[in-house]
Amino acid sequence: MSYSKVIYRVKPTRLFGVRLRSTVASTQHKELKTDEAPLEQSCAILETPCDVDLIGGKKAHIGGQRISIDFDNTREAYRSKHTLELLRSLLVFKLCTFDFLVDKNKELIDLSKKILGQRLFEKLMKMTFYGQFVAGEDQNSIKPLIEKNQAFGVGSVLDYSVEEDLTQEEAEKKEMDSCVSEAEKESHVDTHACSPQDPECMDHREKKYKAHRQFGDRRGGVISARTYFYADEAKCDHHMETFINCIKASAGSSVDGFSAIKMTALGRPQFLLQFSEVLVKWRRFFTLLAAHQGKDGMAVLEQKLELQQLQDSLIKLGVGAKSDIENWFTGEELGSSGTIDLLDWNSLINDRTKISNLLVVPNMESGHLEPLLSKFTDEEEKQMKRMLQRMDVLAKHAVENGVRLMVDAEQTYFQPAISRLTLEMQRIFNREKPHIFNTYQCYLREAYDNVSVDVELSRREGWYFGAKLVRGAYMCQERSRASEIGYEDPINPDYEATNNMYHKCLEYILEEINHNRMANVMVASHNEDTVKFTLEKMNEMNLSPTENKVYFGQLLGMCDQISFPLGQAGFPVYKYVPYGPVNEVIPYLSRRAQENRGFMKGSQRERSLLWKEIKRRLFSGQLLYTPVY
């Protein structure tokens, strides 16, 4: 890894040619609340150096004290829980192992409502699934749980988890209406039969980046992730206001908190599809040009194109006139070293693909630049700009409230655009602190390339890199879609490969933190081995948990035996905290039941630890234990 820093010129108030309303980057940023707030004594967050006894007997240098982290110590893991809460966890996890209950959960819920009535039904849910996985109905009702977790060293990532309850047919219709442009709807040309050289054949779309009705209901084959379907711009504004309220709730209820958003909630997904295809095709074109220079097979950041050869190739391919091509590389940022790497290339195409123009892509056969579609309507162009403006508004609110904004990952046909737009927001808002976090799905074959390229950009430009690492939520859906439609499966071949990818990406970011302290990562995992791996690497690199560079994250109601021992030992750890009215979070609870079916069948560990703690309390006369904080 190279750590020489090159400062690039950044235009902080524009995204792809769109002027944003915020000028946060040019004003003084507010300090995060943790810089001023006194620490609770019960939080076990260290203010003085000590040695931490890590898993396997290794020690991380933090100073004179010693902290033992034992994930088998149930007394410490469940200090924040009443015994009734432990019994509820056991009941819910056991119910999740019954296939009939999980598969028929919606029918059983509807039946329960009819038999019990609304009030008794809500009480039953709060005693079981809702109480286990959801913090409360609104911003006020969630405060006691957040404050209790915080007292035991565990922070919050707030997520308003209300979803629209659509039928499959309704979801498919919304998806097809919102992912297909007016130009595509009006076109009667058979684009599969016509020649790319035919001027009438203006659709150069790839099938991966087109909407397909059989996969229009994006909820299918997805367990962990929330799904939004586009209705209209007013609905997107409503989602933005919901996210703003969530940011404010996070600022008011939690010290140094996070708030999660999804980009498909903020605009028409047609733009994400089209922009993703543009980014992928331009990157593929760079790889083709690298192959022409004999640099194929090299690591992505090692592919440096000789400038003169590149210009000659572009002219020969007919991408543009000689004078135009030469002008491309005359800016401050490009060509000064005599070579062009992928980051230079990305900077270049920002100016070639303004959203106010037609999105243009290189034809891989001819090299000519071609519009992705024949035209955008005025309304489509406005919708694209509104999406960027909503992102900007949310980022501004996050900065003003001292909350980190976490952009969730989504399907691979949306993700290139989501990642790129999030990266642009990081360039604007992460100049002084890591306010914006991107999410990387490590079950993707290209995860390491994506992480390493983005880290390198942050290093060159001198802003704070923020990442959440997850394994991924869309595997079954992605594999099925790739197979049915006919493109390469983007997912790693097996769990072992995904595990290796996760650890590879994580180690790369930890090394970056170790070298310049401007990278930040959340290890969002329920995998105990991954948590141990992180602790061991932090120990080897002498990374202190009190620096707040490495965070840990788990879902509310799951893996408390990991979250709370870490939090009480001073490591920054967060629960992903959903909230919302009982009836409106039923789709979320349904997914939790499905996820726990696989999770609990594969491992008895959490249930065995819960039983162990209940027995310990029983035999020690602490069955009526009440948490003190």
Short mmCIF file of C-alpha atoms in Angstrom, two decimals, residues 202-533:
data_model
loop_
_atom_site.label_atom_id
_atom_site.label_comp_id
_atom_site.label_asym_id
_atom_site.label_seq_id
_atom_site.Cartn_x
_atom_site.Cartn_y
_atom_site.Cartn_z
CA MET A 202 -30.68 3.87 -29.65
CA ASP A 203 -31.09 1.51 -26.68
CA HIS A 204 -27.70 0.17 -25.60
CA ARG A 205 -28.88 -1.13 -22.26
CA GLU A 206 -27.56 -4.36 -20.74
CA LYS A 207 -30.12 -6.82 -19.44
CA LYS A 208 -28.66 -6.75 -15.93
CA TYR A 209 -29.51 -3.04 -15.70
CA LYS A 210 -33.04 -3.33 -17.05
CA ALA A 211 -36.16 -3.96 -14.99
CA HIS A 212 -37.54 -7.52 -15.32
CA ARG A 213 -41.05 -8.24 -14.14
CA GLN A 214 -40.23 -11.67 -12.71
CA PHE A 215 -37.87 -9.91 -10.29
CA GLY A 216 -39.97 -6.77 -9.92
CA ASP A 217 -40.88 -7.61 -6.35
CA ARG A 218 -37.46 -6.93 -4.81
CA ARG A 219 -38.57 -8.41 -1.48
CA GLY A 220 -38.32 -11.94 -2.87
CA GLY A 221 -35.35 -13.94 -1.58
CA VAL A 222 -34.34 -11.09 0.75
CA ILE A 223 -34.35 -11.49 4.50
CA SER A 224 -32.35 -8.80 6.26
CA ALA A 225 -32.99 -5.71 4.15
CA ARG A 226 -35.89 -3.27 4.02
CA THR A 227 -37.37 -2.57 0.57
CA TYR A 228 -38.79 0.66 -0.84
CA PHE A 229 -40.87 0.97 -4.00
CA TYR A 230 -41.18 4.26 -5.84
CA ALA A 231 -44.64 5.83 -5.97
CA ASP A 232 -44.04 9.51 -6.73
CA GLU A 233 -41.88 12.46 -5.75
CA ALA A 234 -44.15 13.37 -2.85
CA LYS A 235 -43.56 9.93 -1.35
CA CYS A 236 -39.79 10.43 -1.66
CA ASP A 237 -40.12 13.76 0.14
CA HIS A 238 -42.06 11.96 2.87
CA HIS A 239 -39.27 9.38 3.20
CA MET A 240 -36.74 12.19 3.44
CA GLU A 241 -38.71 13.79 6.28
CA THR A 242 -38.87 10.42 8.02
CA PHE A 243 -35.09 10.08 7.76
CA ILE A 244 -34.65 13.64 9.08
CA ASN A 245 -36.81 12.78 12.09
CA CYS A 246 -34.71 9.64 12.61
CA ILE A 247 -31.53 11.73 12.53
CA LYS A 248 -32.97 14.11 15.12
CA ALA A 249 -34.09 11.19 17.27
CA SER A 250 -30.62 9.71 17.10
CA ALA A 251 -29.09 13.03 18.16
CA GLY A 252 -31.56 13.40 21.03
CA SER A 253 -31.50 9.83 22.29
CA SER A 254 -27.94 8.63 21.82
CA VAL A 255 -24.45 9.97 22.22
CA ASP A 256 -22.37 9.78 19.05
CA GLY A 257 -25.07 7.83 17.20
CA PHE A 258 -25.75 6.64 13.67
CA SER A 259 -28.81 6.87 11.46
CA ALA A 260 -29.45 4.56 8.50
CA ILE A 261 -30.96 5.46 5.12
CA LYS A 262 -31.70 3.70 1.83
CA MET A 263 -31.18 5.51 -1.44
CA THR A 264 -34.07 3.77 -3.21
CA ALA A 265 -36.34 5.63 -0.77
CA LEU A 266 -35.12 8.99 -2.07
CA GLY A 267 -35.84 8.89 -5.78
CA ARG A 268 -36.87 7.11 -8.92
CA PRO A 269 -34.80 3.89 -9.24
CA GLN A 270 -34.59 4.34 -13.01
CA PHE A 271 -31.75 6.79 -12.37
CA LEU A 272 -29.85 4.30 -10.18
CA LEU A 273 -30.17 1.61 -12.85
CA GLN A 274 -28.98 3.85 -15.66
CA PHE A 275 -26.17 5.50 -13.75
CA SER A 276 -24.95 2.11 -12.49
CA GLU A 277 -24.72 0.89 -16.06
CA VAL A 278 -22.79 3.99 -17.10
CA LEU A 279 -20.26 3.52 -14.30
CA VAL A 280 -19.81 -0.19 -15.00
CA LYS A 281 -19.34 0.33 -18.74
CA TRP A 282 -16.78 3.09 -18.28
CA ARG A 283 -14.84 0.96 -15.80
CA ARG A 284 -14.99 -1.98 -18.19
CA PHE A 285 -13.69 0.30 -20.93
CA PHE A 286 -10.74 1.29 -18.74
CA THR A 287 -9.96 -2.41 -18.24
CA LEU A 288 -10.08 -2.94 -22.02
CA LEU A 289 -7.66 -0.05 -22.60
CA ALA A 290 -5.37 -1.46 -19.89
CA ALA A 291 -5.38 -4.80 -21.73
CA HIS A 292 -4.39 -2.98 -24.94
CA GLN A 293 -1.33 -1.71 -23.05
CA GLY A 294 -0.50 -5.18 -21.74
CA LYS A 295 -1.65 -4.46 -18.19
CA ASP A 296 -4.53 -6.88 -17.86
CA GLY A 297 -4.45 -9.20 -14.86
CA MET A 298 -2.88 -6.57 -12.62
CA ALA A 299 -4.49 -5.32 -9.39
CA VAL A 300 -6.97 -2.59 -10.21
CA LEU A 301 -4.93 0.24 -8.68
CA GLU A 302 -1.74 -0.96 -10.34
CA GLN A 303 -3.19 -0.55 -13.82
CA LYS A 304 -1.66 2.75 -14.90
CA LEU A 305 -2.20 3.69 -18.53
CA GLU A 306 0.54 5.54 -20.38
CA LEU A 307 -1.03 8.87 -21.27
CA GLN A 308 0.22 9.17 -24.84
CA GLN A 309 -0.79 5.59 -25.69
CA LEU A 310 -4.18 6.18 -24.10
CA GLN A 311 -4.80 9.31 -26.17
CA ASP A 312 -3.75 7.51 -29.34
CA SER A 313 -6.07 4.59 -28.53
CA LEU A 314 -9.04 6.86 -27.87
CA ILE A 315 -8.47 8.76 -31.11
CA LYS A 316 -8.03 5.51 -33.06
CA LEU A 317 -11.26 4.11 -31.59
CA GLY A 318 -13.11 7.24 -32.65
CA VAL A 319 -14.10 8.28 -29.13
CA GLY A 320 -13.47 11.90 -30.08
CA ALA A 321 -11.43 14.27 -32.22
CA LYS A 322 -7.72 14.63 -31.44
CA SER A 323 -8.10 18.16 -30.06
CA ASP A 324 -10.99 17.08 -27.84
CA ILE A 325 -9.14 14.06 -26.50
CA GLU A 326 -6.04 16.11 -25.69
CA ASN A 327 -8.18 18.66 -23.85
CA TRP A 328 -9.58 15.90 -21.63
CA PHE A 329 -6.21 15.52 -19.93
CA THR A 330 -5.15 19.13 -19.48
CA GLY A 331 -6.75 19.77 -16.08
CA GLU A 332 -4.81 20.00 -12.84
CA GLU A 333 -5.82 16.52 -11.79
CA LEU A 334 -5.14 14.52 -14.94
CA GLY A 335 -2.01 13.42 -16.72
CA SER A 336 0.56 15.28 -14.60
CA SER A 337 2.43 12.03 -13.92
CA GLY A 338 2.27 10.86 -17.53
CA THR A 339 -0.04 8.01 -16.55
CA ILE A 340 -3.74 7.59 -15.82
CA ASP A 341 -5.06 5.18 -13.18
CA LEU A 342 -8.65 4.20 -12.41
CA LEU A 343 -9.18 7.11 -10.04
CA ASP A 344 -7.98 9.58 -12.66
CA TRP A 345 -10.29 7.85 -15.12
CA ASN A 346 -13.27 8.17 -12.77
CA SER A 347 -12.54 11.86 -12.34
CA LEU A 348 -12.42 12.21 -16.11
CA ILE A 349 -15.78 10.55 -16.76
CA ASN A 350 -17.52 12.75 -14.18
CA ASP A 351 -17.15 15.52 -16.73
CA ARG A 352 -18.19 13.32 -19.66
CA THR A 353 -21.47 12.06 -18.15
CA LYS A 354 -23.29 15.01 -16.61
CA ILE A 355 -26.85 14.07 -15.75
CA SER A 356 -28.04 17.26 -17.39
CA ASN A 357 -26.90 15.68 -20.68
CA LEU A 358 -27.62 12.23 -22.03
CA LEU A 359 -25.73 9.60 -20.06
CA VAL A 360 -23.07 8.44 -22.52
CA VAL A 361 -21.17 5.17 -22.53
CA PRO A 362 -18.39 3.71 -24.67
CA ASN A 363 -19.43 1.04 -27.16
CA MET A 364 -17.10 -1.87 -26.37
CA GLU A 365 -16.87 -2.88 -30.04
CA SER A 366 -16.42 0.46 -31.76
CA GLY A 367 -15.18 2.59 -28.87
CA HIS A 368 -17.58 5.36 -29.89
CA LEU A 369 -19.42 7.26 -27.20
CA GLU A 370 -23.13 6.58 -27.40
CA PRO A 371 -26.13 7.74 -25.37
CA LEU A 372 -27.50 5.07 -23.07
CA LEU A 373 -30.99 6.12 -24.12
CA SER A 374 -32.34 8.24 -26.91
CA LYS A 375 -33.54 10.97 -24.52
CA PHE A 376 -34.60 11.95 -21.02
CA THR A 377 -37.82 13.81 -20.43
CA ASP A 378 -37.69 17.09 -18.53
CA GLU A 379 -39.47 15.43 -15.63
CA GLU A 380 -36.99 12.54 -15.50
CA GLU A 381 -34.12 14.99 -15.40
CA LYS A 382 -35.80 16.89 -12.55
CA GLN A 383 -36.36 13.64 -10.67
CA MET A 384 -32.66 12.79 -10.89
CA LYS A 385 -31.67 16.18 -9.51
CA ARG A 386 -34.22 15.93 -6.71
CA MET A 387 -32.69 12.65 -5.55
CA LEU A 388 -29.28 14.32 -5.21
CA GLN A 389 -30.81 17.27 -3.40
CA ARG A 390 -32.57 14.99 -0.90
CA MET A 391 -29.26 13.28 -0.18
CA ASP A 392 -27.66 16.65 0.39
CA VAL A 393 -30.41 17.73 2.79
CA LEU A 394 -29.99 14.54 4.84
CA ALA A 395 -26.22 14.89 4.97
CA LYS A 396 -26.56 18.48 6.12
CA HIS A 397 -28.94 17.48 8.93
CA ALA A 398 -26.59 14.69 10.00
CA VAL A 399 -23.65 17.09 10.24
CA GLU A 400 -25.67 19.71 12.11
CA ASN A 401 -26.92 17.12 14.62
CA GLY A 402 -23.60 15.36 15.13
CA VAL A 403 -24.95 12.06 13.76
CA ARG A 404 -23.16 9.71 11.36
CA LEU A 405 -25.28 8.88 8.30
CA MET A 406 -25.04 5.27 7.17
CA VAL A 407 -26.10 4.55 3.57
CA ASP A 408 -27.27 0.95 3.28
CA ALA A 409 -26.23 -1.29 0.40
CA GLU A 410 -28.80 -2.63 -2.08
CA GLN A 411 -28.97 -4.87 -5.17
CA THR A 412 -25.94 -5.02 -7.49
CA TYR A 413 -27.84 -3.41 -10.37
CA PHE A 414 -28.38 -0.34 -8.15
CA GLN A 415 -25.22 -0.49 -6.07
CA PRO A 416 -22.59 1.10 -8.38
CA ALA A 417 -24.67 4.29 -8.46
CA ILE A 418 -25.45 4.16 -4.74
CA SER A 419 -21.77 3.73 -3.85
CA ARG A 420 -20.64 6.44 -6.22
CA LEU A 421 -23.19 8.97 -4.96
CA THR A 422 -22.30 8.12 -1.35
CA LEU A 423 -18.63 8.57 -2.19
CA GLU A 424 -19.35 12.01 -3.60
CA MET A 425 -21.15 12.91 -0.38
CA GLN A 426 -18.13 11.73 1.60
CA ARG A 427 -15.91 14.02 -0.48
CA ILE A 428 -18.12 16.95 0.53
CA PHE A 429 -19.05 16.21 4.13
CA ASN A 430 -16.16 14.09 5.46
CA ARG A 431 -13.54 16.80 5.22
CA GLU A 432 -13.27 17.21 9.00
CA LYS A 433 -14.99 14.14 10.44
CA PRO A 434 -16.47 10.86 9.15
CA HIS A 435 -20.11 11.95 8.89
CA ILE A 436 -21.06 9.73 5.91
CA PHE A 437 -20.54 5.95 5.87
CA ASN A 438 -20.83 3.70 2.82
CA THR A 439 -21.78 0.00 3.06
CA TYR A 440 -19.74 -2.75 1.37
CA GLN A 441 -21.24 -6.21 0.81
CA CYS A 442 -18.41 -8.70 1.14
CA TYR A 443 -20.22 -11.56 -0.54
CA LEU A 444 -19.57 -9.72 -3.81
CA ARG A 445 -16.61 -10.84 -5.92
CA GLU A 446 -15.57 -7.21 -6.45
CA ALA A 447 -15.80 -6.12 -2.79
CA TYR A 448 -12.05 -5.81 -2.19
CA ASP A 449 -11.51 -3.80 -5.39
CA ASN A 450 -14.30 -1.44 -4.38
CA VAL A 451 -12.92 -0.94 -0.87
CA SER A 452 -9.31 -0.46 -1.97
CA VAL A 453 -10.21 2.05 -4.71
CA ASP A 454 -12.38 4.14 -2.38
CA VAL A 455 -9.78 4.11 0.41
CA GLU A 456 -7.13 5.25 -2.08
CA LEU A 457 -9.33 8.13 -3.23
CA SER A 458 -9.88 9.27 0.37
CA ARG A 459 -6.13 9.09 0.98
CA ARG A 460 -5.29 11.18 -2.08
CA GLU A 461 -7.90 13.84 -1.38
CA GLY A 462 -7.45 13.94 2.38
CA TRP A 463 -10.97 13.23 3.65
CA TYR A 464 -12.26 10.73 6.21
CA PHE A 465 -13.20 7.33 4.84
CA GLY A 466 -16.21 5.68 6.53
CA ALA A 467 -17.30 2.09 5.84
CA LYS A 468 -19.71 -0.47 7.19
CA LEU A 469 -18.73 -4.02 6.26
CA VAL A 470 -21.51 -6.60 5.94
CA ARG A 471 -21.63 -10.01 4.35
CA GLY A 472 -24.74 -9.16 2.35
CA ALA A 473 -28.52 -9.46 2.26
CA TYR A 474 -29.51 -10.30 -1.33
CA MET A 475 -27.64 -13.52 -2.16
CA CYS A 476 -30.56 -15.78 -3.11
CA GLN A 477 -32.26 -13.07 -5.14
CA GLU A 478 -29.04 -12.01 -6.90
CA ARG A 479 -28.09 -15.58 -7.84
CA SER A 480 -31.53 -16.40 -9.12
CA ARG A 481 -31.75 -13.18 -11.17
CA ALA A 482 -28.31 -13.69 -12.74
CA SER A 483 -29.17 -17.26 -13.68
CA GLU A 484 -32.62 -16.52 -15.08
CA ILE A 485 -31.71 -13.38 -17.02
CA GLY A 486 -28.29 -14.59 -18.14
CA TYR A 487 -25.36 -12.62 -16.73
CA GLU A 488 -22.42 -13.48 -14.48
CA ASP A 489 -23.24 -14.32 -10.87
CA PRO A 490 -21.83 -11.40 -8.82
CA ILE A 491 -21.69 -13.40 -5.56
CA ASN A 492 -18.68 -15.31 -4.20
CA PRO A 493 -18.97 -19.07 -4.78
CA ASP A 494 -19.36 -20.13 -1.13
CA TYR A 495 -19.44 -18.95 2.47
CA GLU A 496 -15.73 -19.58 2.97
CA ALA A 497 -14.88 -17.27 0.05
CA THR A 498 -17.21 -14.62 1.48
CA ASN A 499 -15.61 -14.99 4.90
CA ASN A 500 -12.14 -14.58 3.39
CA MET A 501 -13.31 -11.53 1.44
CA TYR A 502 -14.75 -9.96 4.58
CA HIS A 503 -11.51 -10.42 6.49
CA LYS A 504 -9.43 -9.20 3.54
CA CYS A 505 -11.44 -5.97 3.24
CA LEU A 506 -11.43 -5.48 7.00
CA GLU A 507 -7.68 -5.97 7.31
CA TYR A 508 -7.06 -3.48 4.49
CA ILE A 509 -9.11 -0.80 6.27
CA LEU A 510 -7.47 -1.56 9.62
CA GLU A 511 -4.06 -1.11 7.99
CA GLU A 512 -5.24 2.24 6.64
CA ILE A 513 -6.39 3.28 10.11
CA ASN A 514 -3.04 2.19 11.51
CA HIS A 515 -1.14 4.36 9.02
CA ASN A 516 -3.05 7.63 8.98
CA ARG A 517 -6.03 7.45 11.39
CA MET A 518 -8.44 8.92 8.82
CA ALA A 519 -10.30 5.71 7.97
CA ASN A 520 -13.21 4.37 10.05
CA VAL A 521 -14.98 1.03 9.88
CA MET A 522 -18.00 -0.63 11.42
CA VAL A 523 -17.66 -4.40 11.68
CA ALA A 524 -21.36 -5.23 11.24
CA SER A 525 -21.40 -8.94 11.93
CA HIS A 526 -23.00 -11.57 14.15
CA ASN A 527 -20.06 -13.88 13.44
CA GLU A 528 -18.05 -14.34 16.63
CA ASP A 529 -14.96 -15.46 14.72
CA THR A 530 -15.00 -12.22 12.73
CA VAL A 531 -15.20 -10.19 15.94
CA LYS A 532 -12.27 -12.15 17.38
CA PHE A 533 -10.33 -11.63 14.14
#
